[in-house]
Coordinates of C-alpha atoms in Angstrom, one line a residue:
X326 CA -19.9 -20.2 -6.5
X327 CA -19.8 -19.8 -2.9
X328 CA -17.5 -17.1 -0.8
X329 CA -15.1 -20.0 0.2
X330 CA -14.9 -21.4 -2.9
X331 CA -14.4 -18.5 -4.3
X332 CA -11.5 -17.0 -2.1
X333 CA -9.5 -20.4 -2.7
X334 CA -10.3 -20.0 -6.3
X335 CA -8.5 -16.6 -6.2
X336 CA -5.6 -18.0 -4.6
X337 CA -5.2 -20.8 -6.8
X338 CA -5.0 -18.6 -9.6
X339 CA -2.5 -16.4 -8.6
X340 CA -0.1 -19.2 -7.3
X341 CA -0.9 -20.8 -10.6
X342 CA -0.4 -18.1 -13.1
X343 CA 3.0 -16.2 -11.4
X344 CA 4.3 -19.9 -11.4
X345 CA 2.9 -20.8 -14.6
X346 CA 4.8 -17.0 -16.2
X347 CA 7.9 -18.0 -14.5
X348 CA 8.7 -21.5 -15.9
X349 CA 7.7 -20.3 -18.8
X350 CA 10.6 -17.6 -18.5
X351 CA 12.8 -20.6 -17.3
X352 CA 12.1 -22.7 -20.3
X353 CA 12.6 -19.5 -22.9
X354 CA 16.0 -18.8 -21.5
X355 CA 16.8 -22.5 -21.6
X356 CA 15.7 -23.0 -25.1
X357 CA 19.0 -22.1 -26.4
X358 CA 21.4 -24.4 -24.6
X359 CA 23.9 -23.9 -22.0
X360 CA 25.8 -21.0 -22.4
X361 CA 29.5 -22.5 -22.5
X362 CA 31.1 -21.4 -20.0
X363 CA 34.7 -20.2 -19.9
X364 CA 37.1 -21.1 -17.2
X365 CA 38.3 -18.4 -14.6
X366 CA 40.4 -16.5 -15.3
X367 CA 43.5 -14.4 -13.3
X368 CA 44.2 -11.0 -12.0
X369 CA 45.9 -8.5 -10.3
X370 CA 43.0 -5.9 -8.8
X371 CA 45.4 -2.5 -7.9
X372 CA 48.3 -4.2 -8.5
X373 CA 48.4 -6.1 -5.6
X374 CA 45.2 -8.1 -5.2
X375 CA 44.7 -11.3 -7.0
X376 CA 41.4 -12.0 -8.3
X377 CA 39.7 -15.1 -10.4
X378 CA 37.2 -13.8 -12.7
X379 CA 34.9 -14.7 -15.3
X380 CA 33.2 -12.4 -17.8
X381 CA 30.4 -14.8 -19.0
X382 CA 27.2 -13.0 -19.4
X383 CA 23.7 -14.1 -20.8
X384 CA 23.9 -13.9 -24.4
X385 CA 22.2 -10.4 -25.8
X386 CA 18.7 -12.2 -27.1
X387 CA 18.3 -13.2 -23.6
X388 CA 19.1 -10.0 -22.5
X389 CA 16.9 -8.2 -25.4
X390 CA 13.8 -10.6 -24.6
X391 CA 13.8 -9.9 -21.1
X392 CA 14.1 -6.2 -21.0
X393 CA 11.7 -6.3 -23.8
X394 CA 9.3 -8.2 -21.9
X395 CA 9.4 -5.6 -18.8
X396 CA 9.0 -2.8 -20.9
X397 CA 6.0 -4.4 -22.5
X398 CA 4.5 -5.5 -19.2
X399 CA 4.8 -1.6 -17.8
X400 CA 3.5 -0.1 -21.0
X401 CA 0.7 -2.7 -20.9
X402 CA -0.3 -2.1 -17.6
X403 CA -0.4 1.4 -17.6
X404 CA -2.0 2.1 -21.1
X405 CA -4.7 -0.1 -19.6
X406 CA -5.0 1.9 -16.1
X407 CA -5.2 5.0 -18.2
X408 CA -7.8 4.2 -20.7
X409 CA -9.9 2.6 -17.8
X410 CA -9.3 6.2 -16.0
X411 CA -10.4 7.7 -19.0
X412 CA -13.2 6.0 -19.8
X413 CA -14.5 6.6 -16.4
X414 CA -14.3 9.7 -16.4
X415 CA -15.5 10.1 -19.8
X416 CA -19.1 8.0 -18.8
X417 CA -22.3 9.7 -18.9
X418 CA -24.3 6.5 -17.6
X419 CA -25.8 7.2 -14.2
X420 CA -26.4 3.6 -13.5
X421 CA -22.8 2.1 -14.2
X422 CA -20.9 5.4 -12.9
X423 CA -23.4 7.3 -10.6
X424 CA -20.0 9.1 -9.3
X425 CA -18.2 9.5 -12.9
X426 CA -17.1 13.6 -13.3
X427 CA -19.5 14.0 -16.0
X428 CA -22.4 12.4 -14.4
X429 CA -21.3 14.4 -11.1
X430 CA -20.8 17.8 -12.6
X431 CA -24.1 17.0 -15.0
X432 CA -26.0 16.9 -11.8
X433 CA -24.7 19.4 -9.6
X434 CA -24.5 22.2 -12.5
X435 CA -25.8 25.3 -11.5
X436 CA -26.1 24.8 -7.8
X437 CA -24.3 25.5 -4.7
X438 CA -24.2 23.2 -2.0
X439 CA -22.7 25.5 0.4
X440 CA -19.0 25.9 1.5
X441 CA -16.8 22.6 2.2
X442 CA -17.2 21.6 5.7
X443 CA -14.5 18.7 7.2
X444 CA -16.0 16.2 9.8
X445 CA -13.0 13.9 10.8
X446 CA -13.9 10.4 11.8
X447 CA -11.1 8.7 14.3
X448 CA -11.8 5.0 14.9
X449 CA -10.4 4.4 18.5
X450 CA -9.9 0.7 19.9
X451 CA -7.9 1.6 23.5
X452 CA -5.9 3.8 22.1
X453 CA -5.2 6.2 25.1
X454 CA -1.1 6.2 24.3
X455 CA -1.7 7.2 20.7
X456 CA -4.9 9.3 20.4
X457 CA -3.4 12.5 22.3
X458 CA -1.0 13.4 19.2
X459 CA -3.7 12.4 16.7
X460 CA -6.1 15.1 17.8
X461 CA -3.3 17.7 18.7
X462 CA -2.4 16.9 15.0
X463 CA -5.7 17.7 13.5
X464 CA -6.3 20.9 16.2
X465 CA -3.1 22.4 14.9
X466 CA -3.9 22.1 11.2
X467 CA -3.4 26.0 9.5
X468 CA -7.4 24.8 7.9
X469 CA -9.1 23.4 11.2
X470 CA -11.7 20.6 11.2
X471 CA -15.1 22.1 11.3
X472 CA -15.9 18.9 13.6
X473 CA -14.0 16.1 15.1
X474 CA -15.5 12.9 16.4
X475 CA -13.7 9.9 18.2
X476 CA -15.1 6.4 17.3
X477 CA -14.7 4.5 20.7
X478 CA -15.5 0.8 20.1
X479 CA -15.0 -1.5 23.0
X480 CA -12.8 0.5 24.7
X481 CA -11.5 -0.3 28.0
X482 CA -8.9 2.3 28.6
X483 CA -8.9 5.9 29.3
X484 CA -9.8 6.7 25.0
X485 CA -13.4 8.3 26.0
X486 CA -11.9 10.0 28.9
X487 CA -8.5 11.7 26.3
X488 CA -11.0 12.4 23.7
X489 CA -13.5 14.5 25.8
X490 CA -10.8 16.1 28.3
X491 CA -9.2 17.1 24.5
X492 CA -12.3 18.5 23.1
X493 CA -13.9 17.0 21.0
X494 CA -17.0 14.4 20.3
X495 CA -17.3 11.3 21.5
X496 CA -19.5 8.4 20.2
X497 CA -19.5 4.9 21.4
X498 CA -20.4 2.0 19.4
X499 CA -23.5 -0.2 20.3
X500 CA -23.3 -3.7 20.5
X501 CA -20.6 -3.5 17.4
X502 CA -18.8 -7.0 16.9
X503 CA -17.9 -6.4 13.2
X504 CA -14.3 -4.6 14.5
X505 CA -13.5 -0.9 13.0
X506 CA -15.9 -1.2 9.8
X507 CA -18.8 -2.1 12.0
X508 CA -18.0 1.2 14.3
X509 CA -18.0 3.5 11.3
X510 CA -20.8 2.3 9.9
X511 CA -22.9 3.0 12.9
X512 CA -21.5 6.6 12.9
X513 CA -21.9 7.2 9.0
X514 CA -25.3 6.3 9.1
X515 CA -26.4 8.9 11.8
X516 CA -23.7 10.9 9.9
X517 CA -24.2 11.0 6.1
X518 CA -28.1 11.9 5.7
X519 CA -27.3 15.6 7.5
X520 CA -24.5 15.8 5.2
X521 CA -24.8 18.7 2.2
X522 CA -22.8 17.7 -1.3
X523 CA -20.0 20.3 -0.3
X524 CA -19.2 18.4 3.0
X525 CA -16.4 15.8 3.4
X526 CA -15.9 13.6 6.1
X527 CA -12.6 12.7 7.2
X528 CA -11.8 9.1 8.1
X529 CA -8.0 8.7 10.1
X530 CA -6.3 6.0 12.0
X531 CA -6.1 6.8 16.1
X532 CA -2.4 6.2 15.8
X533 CA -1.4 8.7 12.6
X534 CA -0.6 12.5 12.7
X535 CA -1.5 14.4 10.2
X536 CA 1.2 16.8 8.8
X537 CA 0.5 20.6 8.5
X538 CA -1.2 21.7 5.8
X539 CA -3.1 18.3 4.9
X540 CA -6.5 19.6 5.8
X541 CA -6.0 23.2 3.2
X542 CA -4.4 21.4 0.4
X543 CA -7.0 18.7 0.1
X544 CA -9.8 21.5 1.0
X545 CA -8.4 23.4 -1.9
X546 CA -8.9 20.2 -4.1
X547 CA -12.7 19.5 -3.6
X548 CA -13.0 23.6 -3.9
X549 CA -11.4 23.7 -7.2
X550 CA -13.0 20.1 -8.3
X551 CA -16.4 19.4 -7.4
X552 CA -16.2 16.1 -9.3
X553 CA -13.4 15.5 -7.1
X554 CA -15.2 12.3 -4.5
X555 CA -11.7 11.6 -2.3
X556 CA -8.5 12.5 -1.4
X557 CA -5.7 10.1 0.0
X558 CA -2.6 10.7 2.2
X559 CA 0.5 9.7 1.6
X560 CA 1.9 8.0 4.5
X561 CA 5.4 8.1 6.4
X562 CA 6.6 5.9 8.9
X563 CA 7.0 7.5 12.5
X564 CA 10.5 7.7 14.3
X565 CA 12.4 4.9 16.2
X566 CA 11.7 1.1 16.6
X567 CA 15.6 0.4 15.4
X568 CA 16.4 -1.6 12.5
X569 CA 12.7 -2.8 12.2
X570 CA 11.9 0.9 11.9
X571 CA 13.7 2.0 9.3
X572 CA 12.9 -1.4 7.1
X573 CA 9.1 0.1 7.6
X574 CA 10.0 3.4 6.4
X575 CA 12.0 2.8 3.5
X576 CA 9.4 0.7 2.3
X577 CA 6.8 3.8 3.1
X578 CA 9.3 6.0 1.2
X579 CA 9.4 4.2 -1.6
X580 CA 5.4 3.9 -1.8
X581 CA 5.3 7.7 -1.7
X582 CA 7.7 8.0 -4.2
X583 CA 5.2 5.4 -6.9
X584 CA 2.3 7.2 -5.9
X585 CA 3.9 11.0 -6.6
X586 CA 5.3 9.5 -10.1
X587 CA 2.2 8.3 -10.8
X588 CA 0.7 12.2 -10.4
X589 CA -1.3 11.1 -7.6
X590 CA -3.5 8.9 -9.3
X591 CA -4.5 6.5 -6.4
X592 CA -3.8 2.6 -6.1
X593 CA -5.4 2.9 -2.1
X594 CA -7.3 5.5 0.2
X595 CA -4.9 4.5 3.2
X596 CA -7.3 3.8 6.5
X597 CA -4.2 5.7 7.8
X598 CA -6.1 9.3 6.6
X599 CA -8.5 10.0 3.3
X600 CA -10.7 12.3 3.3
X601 CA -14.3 11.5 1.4
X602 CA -17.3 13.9 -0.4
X603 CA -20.7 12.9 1.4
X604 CA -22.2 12.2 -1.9
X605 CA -19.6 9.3 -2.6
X606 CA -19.9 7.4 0.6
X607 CA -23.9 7.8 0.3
X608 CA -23.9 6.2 -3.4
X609 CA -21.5 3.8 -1.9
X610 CA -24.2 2.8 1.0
X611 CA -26.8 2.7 -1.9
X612 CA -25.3 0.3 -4.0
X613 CA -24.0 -1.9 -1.6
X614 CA -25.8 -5.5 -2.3
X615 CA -26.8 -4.1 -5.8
X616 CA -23.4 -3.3 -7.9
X617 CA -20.7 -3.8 -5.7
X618 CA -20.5 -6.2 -2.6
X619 CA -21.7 -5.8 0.5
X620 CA -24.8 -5.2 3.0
X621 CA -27.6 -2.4 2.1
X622 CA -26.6 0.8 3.7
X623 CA -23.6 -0.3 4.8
X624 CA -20.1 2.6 3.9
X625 CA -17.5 -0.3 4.8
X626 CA -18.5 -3.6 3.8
X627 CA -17.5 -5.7 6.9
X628 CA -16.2 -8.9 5.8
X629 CA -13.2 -7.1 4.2
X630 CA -10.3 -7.8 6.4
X631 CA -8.7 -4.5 4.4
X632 CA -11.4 -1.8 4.4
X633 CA -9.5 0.6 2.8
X634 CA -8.5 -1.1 -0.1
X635 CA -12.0 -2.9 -0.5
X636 CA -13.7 0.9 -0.5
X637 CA -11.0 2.0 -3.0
X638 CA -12.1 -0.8 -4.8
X639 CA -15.6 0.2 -4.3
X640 CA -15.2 4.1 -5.3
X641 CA -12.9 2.9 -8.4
X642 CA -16.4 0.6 -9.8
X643 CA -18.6 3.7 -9.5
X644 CA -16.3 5.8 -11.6
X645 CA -15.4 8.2 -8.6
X646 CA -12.8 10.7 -8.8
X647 CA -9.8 10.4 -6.7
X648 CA -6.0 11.5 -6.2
X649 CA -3.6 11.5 -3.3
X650 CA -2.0 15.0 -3.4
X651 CA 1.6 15.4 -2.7
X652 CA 0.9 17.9 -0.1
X653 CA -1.2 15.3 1.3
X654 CA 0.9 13.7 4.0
X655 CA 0.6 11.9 7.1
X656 CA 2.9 10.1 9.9
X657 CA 1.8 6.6 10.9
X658 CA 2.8 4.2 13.8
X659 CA 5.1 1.2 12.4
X660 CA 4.9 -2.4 14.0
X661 CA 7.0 -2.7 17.0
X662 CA 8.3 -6.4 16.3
X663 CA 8.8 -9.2 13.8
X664 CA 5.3 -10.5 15.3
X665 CA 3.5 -7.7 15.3
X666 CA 4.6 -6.9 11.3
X667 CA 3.5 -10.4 10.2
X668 CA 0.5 -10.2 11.7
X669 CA -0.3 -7.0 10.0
X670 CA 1.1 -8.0 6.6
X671 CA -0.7 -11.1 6.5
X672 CA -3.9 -9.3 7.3
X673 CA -3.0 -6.7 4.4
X674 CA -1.9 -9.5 2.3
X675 CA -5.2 -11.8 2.8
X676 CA -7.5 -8.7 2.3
X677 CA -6.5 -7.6 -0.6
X678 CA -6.8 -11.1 -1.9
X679 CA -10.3 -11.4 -1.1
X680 CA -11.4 -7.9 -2.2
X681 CA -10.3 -8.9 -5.7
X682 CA -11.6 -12.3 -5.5
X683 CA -15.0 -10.5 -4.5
X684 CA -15.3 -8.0 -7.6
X685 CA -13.7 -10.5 -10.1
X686 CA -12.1 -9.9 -13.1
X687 CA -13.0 -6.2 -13.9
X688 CA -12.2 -3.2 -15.5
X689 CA -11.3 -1.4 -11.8
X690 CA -9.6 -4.5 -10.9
X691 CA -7.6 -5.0 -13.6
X692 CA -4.3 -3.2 -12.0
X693 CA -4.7 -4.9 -8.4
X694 CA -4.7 -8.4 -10.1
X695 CA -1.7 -7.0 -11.8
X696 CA -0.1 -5.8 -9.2
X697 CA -0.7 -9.6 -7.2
X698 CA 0.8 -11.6 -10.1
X699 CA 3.9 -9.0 -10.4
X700 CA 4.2 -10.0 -6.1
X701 CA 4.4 -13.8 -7.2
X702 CA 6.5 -13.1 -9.7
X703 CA 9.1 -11.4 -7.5
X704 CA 8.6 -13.7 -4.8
X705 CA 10.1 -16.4 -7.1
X706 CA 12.5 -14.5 -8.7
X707 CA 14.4 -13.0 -5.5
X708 CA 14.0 -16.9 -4.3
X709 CA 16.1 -18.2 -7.1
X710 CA 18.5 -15.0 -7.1
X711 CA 19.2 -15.8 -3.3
X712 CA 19.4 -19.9 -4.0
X713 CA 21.7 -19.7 -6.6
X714 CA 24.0 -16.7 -4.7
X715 CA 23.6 -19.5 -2.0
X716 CA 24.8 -22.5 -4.0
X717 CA 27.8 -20.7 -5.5
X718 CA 29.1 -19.1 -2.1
X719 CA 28.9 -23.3 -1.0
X720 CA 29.9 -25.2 -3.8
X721 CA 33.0 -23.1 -4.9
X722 CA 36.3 -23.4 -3.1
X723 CA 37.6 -20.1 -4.3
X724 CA 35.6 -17.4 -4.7
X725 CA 35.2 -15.9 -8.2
X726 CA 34.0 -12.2 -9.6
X727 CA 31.4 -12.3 -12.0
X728 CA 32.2 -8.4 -13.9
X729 CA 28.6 -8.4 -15.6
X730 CA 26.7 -9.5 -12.5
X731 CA 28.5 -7.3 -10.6
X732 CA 27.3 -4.5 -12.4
X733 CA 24.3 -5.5 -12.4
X734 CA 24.3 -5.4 -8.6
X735 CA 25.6 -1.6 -8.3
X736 CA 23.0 -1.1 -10.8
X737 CA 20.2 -2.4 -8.3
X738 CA 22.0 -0.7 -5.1
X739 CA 21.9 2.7 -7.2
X740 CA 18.1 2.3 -7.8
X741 CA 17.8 1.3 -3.7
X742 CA 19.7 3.9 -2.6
X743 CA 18.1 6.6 -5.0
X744 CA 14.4 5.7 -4.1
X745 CA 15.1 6.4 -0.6
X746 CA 17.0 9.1 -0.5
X747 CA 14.5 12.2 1.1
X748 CA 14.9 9.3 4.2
X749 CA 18.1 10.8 5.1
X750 CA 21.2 9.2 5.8
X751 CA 19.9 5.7 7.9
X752 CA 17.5 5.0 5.1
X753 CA 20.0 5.5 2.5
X754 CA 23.4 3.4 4.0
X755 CA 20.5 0.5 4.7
X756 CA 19.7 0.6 1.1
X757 CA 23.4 1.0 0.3
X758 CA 24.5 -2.4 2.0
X759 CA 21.8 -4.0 0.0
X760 CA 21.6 -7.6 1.7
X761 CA 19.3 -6.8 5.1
X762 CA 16.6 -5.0 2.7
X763 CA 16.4 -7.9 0.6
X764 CA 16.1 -10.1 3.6
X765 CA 13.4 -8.1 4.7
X766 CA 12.0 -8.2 1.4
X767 CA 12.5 -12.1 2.2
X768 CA 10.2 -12.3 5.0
X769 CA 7.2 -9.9 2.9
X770 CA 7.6 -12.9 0.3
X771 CA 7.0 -15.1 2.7
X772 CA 3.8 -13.5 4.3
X773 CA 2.6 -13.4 0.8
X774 CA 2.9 -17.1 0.1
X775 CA 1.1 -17.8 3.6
X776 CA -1.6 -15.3 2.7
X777 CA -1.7 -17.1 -0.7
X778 CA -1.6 -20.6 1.0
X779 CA -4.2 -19.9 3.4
X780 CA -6.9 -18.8 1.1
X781 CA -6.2 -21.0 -1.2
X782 CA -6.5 -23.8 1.5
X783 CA -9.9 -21.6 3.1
X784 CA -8.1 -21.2 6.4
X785 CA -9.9 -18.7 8.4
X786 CA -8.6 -15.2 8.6
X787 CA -8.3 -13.0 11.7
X788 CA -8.4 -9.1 12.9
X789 CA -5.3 -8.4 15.2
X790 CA -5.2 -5.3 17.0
X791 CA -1.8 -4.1 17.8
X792 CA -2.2 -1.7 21.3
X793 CA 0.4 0.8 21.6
X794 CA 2.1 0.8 25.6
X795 CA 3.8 3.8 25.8
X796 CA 3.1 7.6 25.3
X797 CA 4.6 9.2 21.8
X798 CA 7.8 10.6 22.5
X799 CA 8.6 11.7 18.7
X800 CA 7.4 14.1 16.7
X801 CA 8.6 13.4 13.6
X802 CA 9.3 10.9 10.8
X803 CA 12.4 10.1 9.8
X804 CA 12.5 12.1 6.7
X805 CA 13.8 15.2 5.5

């Protein structure tokens, strides 16, 4: 089957099979006949304020089944991430998990490579307002950077100029048209073969500060672990950009939060800052074209539109060794505008379609096709929650309290407001009010359908490059 064919495939099959789960859903619940409703009924709230209500509520099978059915769902999906985790780790095959801990520590047992050295990688595209702060973040780490190299593709501002009055190395792409994966890989291969096992190179977005103590902590890791391949940040969304803002950093927030629960067991290496043993990225290169996708000798395979996720992807298949350490954190630049954060969504959205498309149905995998059907799922379920709040508020003539959903509601704003709460006070009074999240959540559901619609329909994707205009006036995120 051919790349376009198989990209739409993938999309068919997750529009298909979330749509499929949830009319199945639909006709369970509607199996046993309308519930009969009971007419509204009156009351006096505090005495004073009269009230119609009506304490219907979905009868407790319904109830049973469909907590039942998420409980099963979680359990399912994370016995299987586990024993895949395990099993990895557990391989002694060389060929199908050259970077599995056993196969790693089998081969490095009894020598040492030398202390761990950090070479940090920064990918600049005319990013002269941003890149400032990103080297002054790295330069003020308590565990300096034994080297530091800007990336300058195509640059037509003053990047070169900031990175060499700052310090530090400066390499230019050649010729590169294949956008920030292109760029590395031109560096990584002049890079990697002068590389010792004990040295990591650092790869982190021009527009993300790293907070103190992100280079010892994950030093300390590949020290202590020398099956250890990567380490991941966890990422927080920078000050300001009003409402927009804080939409982008609750979400952050609450990514944080799944990633620490999960004991830092890693669904992505965020572009935004991981940090990567020589000896994964070289087994990477070498079985590019063989077991995983991709050109020969090539780190980041260039038609991902995510490179990040696809090399997670990548690492996961070769049984590396990874975790994203709660010391680990970073503070990232959030899209200005509406524009700007569809455009970046949609890219995130389309990539991590096509990387899954491109390994198929595997073991690694497994959790990432999970994780797209659960997005389908929601996006129709927070549809028909909004339709049918919709309907009622326009089809009644009084209005009427429904006790059960109600409680149901406060249940939801609890959870909201709980997830967010190391945000400080914004993040948590826009999770208390409830409505404007989910209308944010909304307009993600909607970038996921285009993303779904487009590949399904083998629209061609783009690369959009968002350029920062004005200098960093904040230093912090907008967390406690």
């Amino acid at each position: 089957m051919g790349k376009a064919k198989l990209h739409r495939a993938v999309g068919i099959l997750i529009a298909l099979t979330a749509g499929g789960a949830a009319a199945l859903l639909w006709f369970a619940v509607d199996a046993g006949g309308p519930a009969l409703a009971e007419s509204p009924t009156q009351g006096l709230f505090f005495g004073f304020w009269s009230i119609l209500y009506n304490t219907d509520a979905p009868p407790p099978r319904v109830l049973l089944a469909a907590m039942a059915m998420a409980l099963l769902l979680a359990a399912g999906v994370a016995a299987v991430d586990r024993r895949i985790a395990n099993r990895s780790r557990r391989s002694l095959d060389p060929l199908t998990g050259p970077l599995a801990p056993r196969v790693v520590m089998a081969a490095t047992r009894g020598e040492y490579a030398g202390p761990v050295t950090v070479t940090v990688l920064i990918p600049a595209h005319n990013e002269e307002a941003s890149l400032p702060s990103t080297i002054a973040s790295l330069l003020e780490q308590s565990r300096r950077p034994d080297r530091v190299i800007v990336v300058a593709d195509n640059c037509t501002d003053a990047t070169v100029a900031l990175a060499c009055r700052a310090g530090v190395e400066v390499i230019e792409s050649v010729n590169n048209t294949q956008k920030k994966a292109g760029a590395l890989n031109q560096v990584l291969k002049q890079l990697l073969p002068g590389l010792g096992d004990n040295d990591v190179v650092m790869v982190m977005d021009a527009d993300t500060r790293l907070d103190d103590g992100f280079l010892a902590g994950a030093v300390d890791r590949f020290v202590s672990d020398r099956a250890l391949m990567a380490v991941g940040g966890l990422f927080y969304g920078e000050a300001g950009h009003g409402l927009i803002g804080q939409f982008q950093r609750n979400e952050y927030l609450r990514y944080s939060r799944q990633i620490s629960r999960r004991r830092g067991r890693v669904f992505v290496l965020t572009g935004t800052a991981s940090m990567f043993r020589s000896r994964a990225l070289r087994t990477v290169a070498a079985s590019r074209g063989v077991s995983i996708p991709g050109n020969p000798g090539d780190v980041y395979d260039t038609a991902a539109l995510t490179e990040d996720n696809e090399l997670t992807i990548a690492l996961k298949s070769l049984g590396g060794l990874m975790i994203s350490p709660d010391r680990c954190t970073v503070v990232t630049e959030l899209m200005p505008g509406w524009r700007t954060l569809w455009a970046q969504r949609l890219r995130w959205q389309r990539g991590a379609l096509e990387n899954i498309g491109a390994y198929g149905i595997t073991a690694p995998t497994l959790r990432y096709w999970a994780q797209q059907l659960g997005i389908g799922y929601g996006v129709i379920a927070l549809g028909s929650y909004l339709l049918l709040v919709f309907l009622m508020v326009f089809s009644l003539d009084t209005w009427i309290w429904f006790p059960f959903w109600l409680g149901l509601g406060l249940l939801f704003m609890a959870e909201r407001v709980a997830t967010v709460w190391k945000g400080g006070w914004r993040a948590r009074l826009l999770a208390l009010t409830l409505f404007p999240e989910l209308c944010f959540d909304m307009f993600l559901n909607v970038v996921y359908l285009k993303g779904v619609a487009d590949i399904s329909l083998g629209r061609t994707a783009s690369w959009k490059h968002v350029t920062q205009v004005r200098p960093r006036q904040t230093t912090g995120a907008e967390r406690a």
